[in-house]
mmCIF file of C-alpha atoms in Angstrom:
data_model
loop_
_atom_site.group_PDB
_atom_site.id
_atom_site.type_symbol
_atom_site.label_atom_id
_atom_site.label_comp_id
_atom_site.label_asym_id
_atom_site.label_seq_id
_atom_site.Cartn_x
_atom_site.Cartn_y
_atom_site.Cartn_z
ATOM 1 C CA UNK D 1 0.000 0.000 0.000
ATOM 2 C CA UNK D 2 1.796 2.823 -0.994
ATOM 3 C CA UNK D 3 1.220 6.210 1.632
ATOM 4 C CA UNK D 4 2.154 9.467 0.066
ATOM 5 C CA UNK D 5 3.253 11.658 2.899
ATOM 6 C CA UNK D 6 0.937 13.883 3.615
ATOM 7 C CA UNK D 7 -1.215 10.578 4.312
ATOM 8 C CA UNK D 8 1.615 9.448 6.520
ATOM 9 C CA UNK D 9 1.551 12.998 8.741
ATOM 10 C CA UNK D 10 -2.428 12.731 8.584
ATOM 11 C CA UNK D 11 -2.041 9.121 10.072
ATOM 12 C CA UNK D 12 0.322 10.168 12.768
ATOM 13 C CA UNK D 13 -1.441 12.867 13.666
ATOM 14 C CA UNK D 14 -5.011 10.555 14.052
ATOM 15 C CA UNK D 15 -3.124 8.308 16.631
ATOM 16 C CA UNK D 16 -1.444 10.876 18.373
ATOM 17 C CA UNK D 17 -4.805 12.693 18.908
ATOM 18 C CA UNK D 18 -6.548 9.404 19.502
ATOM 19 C CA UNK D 19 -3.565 8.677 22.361
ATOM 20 C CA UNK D 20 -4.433 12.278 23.814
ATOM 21 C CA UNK D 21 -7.280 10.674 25.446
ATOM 22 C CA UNK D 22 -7.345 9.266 29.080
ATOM 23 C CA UNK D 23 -7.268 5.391 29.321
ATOM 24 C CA UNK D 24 -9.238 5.454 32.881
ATOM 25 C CA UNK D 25 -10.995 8.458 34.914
ATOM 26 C CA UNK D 26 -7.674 8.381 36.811
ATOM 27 C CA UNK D 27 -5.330 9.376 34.136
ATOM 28 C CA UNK D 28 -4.683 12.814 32.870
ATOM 29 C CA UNK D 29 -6.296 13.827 29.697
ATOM 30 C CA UNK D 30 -3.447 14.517 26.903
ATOM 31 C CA UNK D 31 -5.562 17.738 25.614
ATOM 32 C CA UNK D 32 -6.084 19.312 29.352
ATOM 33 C CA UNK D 33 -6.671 22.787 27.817
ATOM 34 C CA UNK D 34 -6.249 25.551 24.981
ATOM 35 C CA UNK D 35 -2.271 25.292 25.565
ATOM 36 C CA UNK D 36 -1.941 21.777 25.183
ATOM 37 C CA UNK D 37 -4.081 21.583 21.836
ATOM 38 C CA UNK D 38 -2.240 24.712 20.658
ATOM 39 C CA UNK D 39 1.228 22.294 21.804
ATOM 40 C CA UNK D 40 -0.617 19.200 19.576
ATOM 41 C CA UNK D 41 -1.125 21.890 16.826
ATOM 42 C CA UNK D 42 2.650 22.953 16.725
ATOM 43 C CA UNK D 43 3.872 19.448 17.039
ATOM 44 C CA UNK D 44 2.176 18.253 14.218
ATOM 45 C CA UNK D 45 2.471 20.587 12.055
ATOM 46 C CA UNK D 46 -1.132 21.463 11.349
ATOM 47 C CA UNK D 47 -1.116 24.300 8.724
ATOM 48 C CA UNK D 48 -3.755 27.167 8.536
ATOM 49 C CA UNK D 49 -4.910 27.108 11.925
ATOM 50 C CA UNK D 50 -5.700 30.370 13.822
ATOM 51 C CA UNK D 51 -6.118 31.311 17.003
ATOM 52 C CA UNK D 52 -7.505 28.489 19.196
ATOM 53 C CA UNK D 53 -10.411 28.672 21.701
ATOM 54 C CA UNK D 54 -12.401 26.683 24.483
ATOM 55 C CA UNK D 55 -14.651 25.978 22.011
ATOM 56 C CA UNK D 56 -12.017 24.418 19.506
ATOM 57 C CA UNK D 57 -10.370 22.357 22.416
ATOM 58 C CA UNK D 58 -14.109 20.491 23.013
ATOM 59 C CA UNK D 59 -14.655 20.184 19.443
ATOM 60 C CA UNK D 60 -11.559 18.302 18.864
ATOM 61 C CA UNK D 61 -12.004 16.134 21.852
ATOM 62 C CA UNK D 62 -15.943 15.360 20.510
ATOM 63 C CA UNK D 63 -13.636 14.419 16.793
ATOM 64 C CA UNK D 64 -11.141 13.036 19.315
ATOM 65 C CA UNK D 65 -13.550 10.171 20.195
ATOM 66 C CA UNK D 66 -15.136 9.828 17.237
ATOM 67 C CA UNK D 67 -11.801 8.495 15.596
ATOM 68 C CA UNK D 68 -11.222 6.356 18.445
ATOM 69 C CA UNK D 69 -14.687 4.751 17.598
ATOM 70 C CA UNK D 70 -13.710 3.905 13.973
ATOM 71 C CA UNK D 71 -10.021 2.605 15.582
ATOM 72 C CA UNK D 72 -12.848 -0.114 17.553
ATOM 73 C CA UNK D 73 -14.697 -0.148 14.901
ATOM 74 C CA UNK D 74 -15.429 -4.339 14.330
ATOM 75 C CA UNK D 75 -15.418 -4.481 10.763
ATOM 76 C CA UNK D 76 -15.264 -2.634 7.493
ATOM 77 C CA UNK D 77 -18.477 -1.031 6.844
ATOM 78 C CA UNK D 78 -18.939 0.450 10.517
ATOM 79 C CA UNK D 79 -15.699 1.904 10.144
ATOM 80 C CA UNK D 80 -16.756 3.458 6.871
ATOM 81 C CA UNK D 81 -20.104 4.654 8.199
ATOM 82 C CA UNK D 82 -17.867 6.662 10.950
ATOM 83 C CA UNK D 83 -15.194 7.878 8.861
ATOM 84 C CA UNK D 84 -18.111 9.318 6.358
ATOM 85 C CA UNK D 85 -19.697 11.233 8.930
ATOM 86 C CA UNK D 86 -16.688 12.752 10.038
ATOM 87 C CA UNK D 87 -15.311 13.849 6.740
ATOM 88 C CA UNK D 88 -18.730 15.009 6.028
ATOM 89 C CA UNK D 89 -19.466 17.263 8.375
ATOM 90 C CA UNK D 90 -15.974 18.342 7.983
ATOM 91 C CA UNK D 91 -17.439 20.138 5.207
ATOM 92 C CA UNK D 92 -14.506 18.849 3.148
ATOM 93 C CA UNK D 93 -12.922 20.762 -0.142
ATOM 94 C CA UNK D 94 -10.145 18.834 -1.654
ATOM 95 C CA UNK D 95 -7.696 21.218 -3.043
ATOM 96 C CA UNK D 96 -3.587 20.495 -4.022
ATOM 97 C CA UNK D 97 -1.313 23.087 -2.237
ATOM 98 C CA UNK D 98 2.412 22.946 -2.084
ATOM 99 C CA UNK D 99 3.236 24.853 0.910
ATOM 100 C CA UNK D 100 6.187 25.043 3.996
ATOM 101 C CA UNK D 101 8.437 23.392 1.477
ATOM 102 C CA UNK D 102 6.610 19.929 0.506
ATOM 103 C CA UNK D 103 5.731 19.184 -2.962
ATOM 104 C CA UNK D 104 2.056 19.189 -4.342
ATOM 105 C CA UNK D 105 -0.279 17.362 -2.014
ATOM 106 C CA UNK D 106 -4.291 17.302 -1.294
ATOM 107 C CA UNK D 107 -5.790 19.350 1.698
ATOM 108 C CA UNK D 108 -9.685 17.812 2.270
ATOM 109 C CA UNK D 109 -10.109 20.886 4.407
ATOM 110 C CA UNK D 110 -11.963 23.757 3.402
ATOM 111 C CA UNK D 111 -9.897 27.369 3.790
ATOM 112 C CA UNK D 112 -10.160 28.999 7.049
ATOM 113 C CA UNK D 113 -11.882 25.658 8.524
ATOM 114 C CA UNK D 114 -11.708 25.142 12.511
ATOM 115 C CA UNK D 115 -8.651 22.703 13.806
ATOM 116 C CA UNK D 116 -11.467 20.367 13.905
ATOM 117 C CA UNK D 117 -12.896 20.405 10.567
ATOM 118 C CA UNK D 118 -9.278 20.321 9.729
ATOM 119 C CA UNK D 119 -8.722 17.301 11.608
ATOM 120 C CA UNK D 120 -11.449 15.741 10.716
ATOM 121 C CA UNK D 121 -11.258 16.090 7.145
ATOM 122 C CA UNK D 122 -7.417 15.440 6.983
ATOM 123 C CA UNK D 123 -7.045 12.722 9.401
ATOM 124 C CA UNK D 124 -10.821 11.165 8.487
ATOM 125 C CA UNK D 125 -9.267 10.923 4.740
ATOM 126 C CA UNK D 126 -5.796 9.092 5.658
ATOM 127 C CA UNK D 127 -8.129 6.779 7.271
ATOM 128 C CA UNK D 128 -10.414 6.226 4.500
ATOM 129 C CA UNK D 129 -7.822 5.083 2.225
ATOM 130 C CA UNK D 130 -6.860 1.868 4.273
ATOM 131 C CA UNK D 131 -11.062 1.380 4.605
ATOM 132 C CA UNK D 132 -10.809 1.407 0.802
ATOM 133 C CA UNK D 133 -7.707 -0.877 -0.059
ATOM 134 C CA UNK D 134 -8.881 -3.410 2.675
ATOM 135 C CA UNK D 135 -6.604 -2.736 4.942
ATOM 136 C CA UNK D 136 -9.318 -1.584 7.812
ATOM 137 C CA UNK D 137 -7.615 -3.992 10.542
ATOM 138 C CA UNK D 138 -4.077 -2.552 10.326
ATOM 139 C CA UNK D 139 -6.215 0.478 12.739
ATOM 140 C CA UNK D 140 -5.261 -1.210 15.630
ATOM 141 C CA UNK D 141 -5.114 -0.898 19.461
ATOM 142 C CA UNK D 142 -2.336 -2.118 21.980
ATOM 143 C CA UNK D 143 -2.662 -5.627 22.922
ATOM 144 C CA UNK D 144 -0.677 -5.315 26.421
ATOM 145 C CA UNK D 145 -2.969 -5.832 28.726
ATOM 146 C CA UNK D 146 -2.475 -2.219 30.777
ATOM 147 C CA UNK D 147 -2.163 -0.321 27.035
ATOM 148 C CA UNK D 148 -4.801 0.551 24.638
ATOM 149 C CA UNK D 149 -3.502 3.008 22.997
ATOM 150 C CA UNK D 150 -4.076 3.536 18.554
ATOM 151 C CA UNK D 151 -1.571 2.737 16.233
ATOM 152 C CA UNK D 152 -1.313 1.685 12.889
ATOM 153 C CA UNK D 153 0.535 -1.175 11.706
ATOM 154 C CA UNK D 154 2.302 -0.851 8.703
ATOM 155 C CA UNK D 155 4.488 -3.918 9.024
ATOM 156 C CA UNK D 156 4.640 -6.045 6.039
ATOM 157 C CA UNK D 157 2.925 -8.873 6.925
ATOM 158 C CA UNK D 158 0.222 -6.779 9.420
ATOM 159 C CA UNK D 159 1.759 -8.620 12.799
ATOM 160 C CA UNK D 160 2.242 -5.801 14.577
ATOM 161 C CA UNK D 161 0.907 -6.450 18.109
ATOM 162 C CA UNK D 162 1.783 -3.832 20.379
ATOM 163 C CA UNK D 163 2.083 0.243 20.343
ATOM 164 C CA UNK D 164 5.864 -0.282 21.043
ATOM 165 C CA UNK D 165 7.950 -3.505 20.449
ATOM 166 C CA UNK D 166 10.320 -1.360 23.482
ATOM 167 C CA UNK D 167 7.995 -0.502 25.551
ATOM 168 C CA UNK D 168 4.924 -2.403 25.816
ATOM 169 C CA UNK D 169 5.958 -5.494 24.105
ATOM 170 C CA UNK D 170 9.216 -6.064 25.610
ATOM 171 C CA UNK D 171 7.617 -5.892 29.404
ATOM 172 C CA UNK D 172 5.357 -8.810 28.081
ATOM 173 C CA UNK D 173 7.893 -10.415 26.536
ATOM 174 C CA UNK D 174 10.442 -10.395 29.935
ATOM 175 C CA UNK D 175 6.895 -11.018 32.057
ATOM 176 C CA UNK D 176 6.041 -14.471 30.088
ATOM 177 C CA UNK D 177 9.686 -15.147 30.196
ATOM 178 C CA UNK D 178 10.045 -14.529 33.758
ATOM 179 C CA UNK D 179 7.030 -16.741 34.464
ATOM 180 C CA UNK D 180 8.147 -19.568 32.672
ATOM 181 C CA UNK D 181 11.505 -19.749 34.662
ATOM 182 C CA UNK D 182 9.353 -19.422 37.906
ATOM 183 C CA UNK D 183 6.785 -22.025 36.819
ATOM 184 C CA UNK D 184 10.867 -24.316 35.551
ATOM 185 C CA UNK D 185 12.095 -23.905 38.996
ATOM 186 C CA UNK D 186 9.035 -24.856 40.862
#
């Protein structure tokens, strides 16, 4: 599947957002006010974005949760039915640009549209293409049992397990291997 880059920054940016949420009531949310979406904003890049507001930090945590949803979704066609009604009320208006340096690429956002729309549109598009080459299930989450955080696997053969082979894998990995010498030595 080949992923231009703009598709690539679009994806990153989905999971990122996705991973701003809080896994439990206990843990801190990732987009705790104006300053931390206007942080998310810089970090990734997002182009033609004004001044941020209260009311853009709720709207992107209402898109915020509707990716999520289409990360769980089970199959297919409930993934496309959320990714549509995203994009669409994104209000989306494909245009090329070639700005900040990068050759020509498509923007699905419509000029002067909110961070959200812009996310939504964007973001909702990088995720439509795998929906449309039937690649839907590399929209995965973490299978360590204390992680459920987004990723996407683009391994070759779509293996990819964990959020981070260093991280959460690797604790799994020395866990089972630590029980099995516990269970060897009786």
């Amino acid at each position: 599947m080949l992923i231009t880059h703009d598709t690539r920054c679009a994806l990153d940016t989905v999971v990122d957002l996705v991973n701003t949420a809080p896994e439990d009531d206990a843990a801190p949310d990732g987009l705790s006010d104006v300053a931390a979406l206007e942080d998310f904003v810089g970090n990734h890049e997002i182009s033609d974005v004004g001044v941020l507001s209260e009311f853009d930090l709720a709207a992107v945590r209402r898109i915020r949760g509707r990716f999520a949803s289409v990360f769980a979704a089970p199959e297919p066609r409930a993934a496309a039915a959320l990714i549509n009604d995203l994009v669409a009320a994104a209000g989306t208006t494909p245009q090329l640009t070639d700005h900040d340096g990068y050759d020509w690429h498509v923007h699905y956002f419509a000029p002067g549209a909110s961070v959200a729309d812009h996310l939504a549109a964007d973001c909702g598009m990088a995720l439509a293409f795998f929906v449309v080459a039937g690649e839907q299930e590399r929209l995965r989450r973490c299978e360590a049992p204390d992680c459920r955080r987004a990723f996407v696997d683009l391994s070759r053969n779509r293996s990819r397990r964990y959020c981070d082979s260093r991280t959460c894998g690797n604790r799994l990995h020395v866990a089972a291997y630590r029980a099995r010498r516990k269970e060897a030595a009786g």
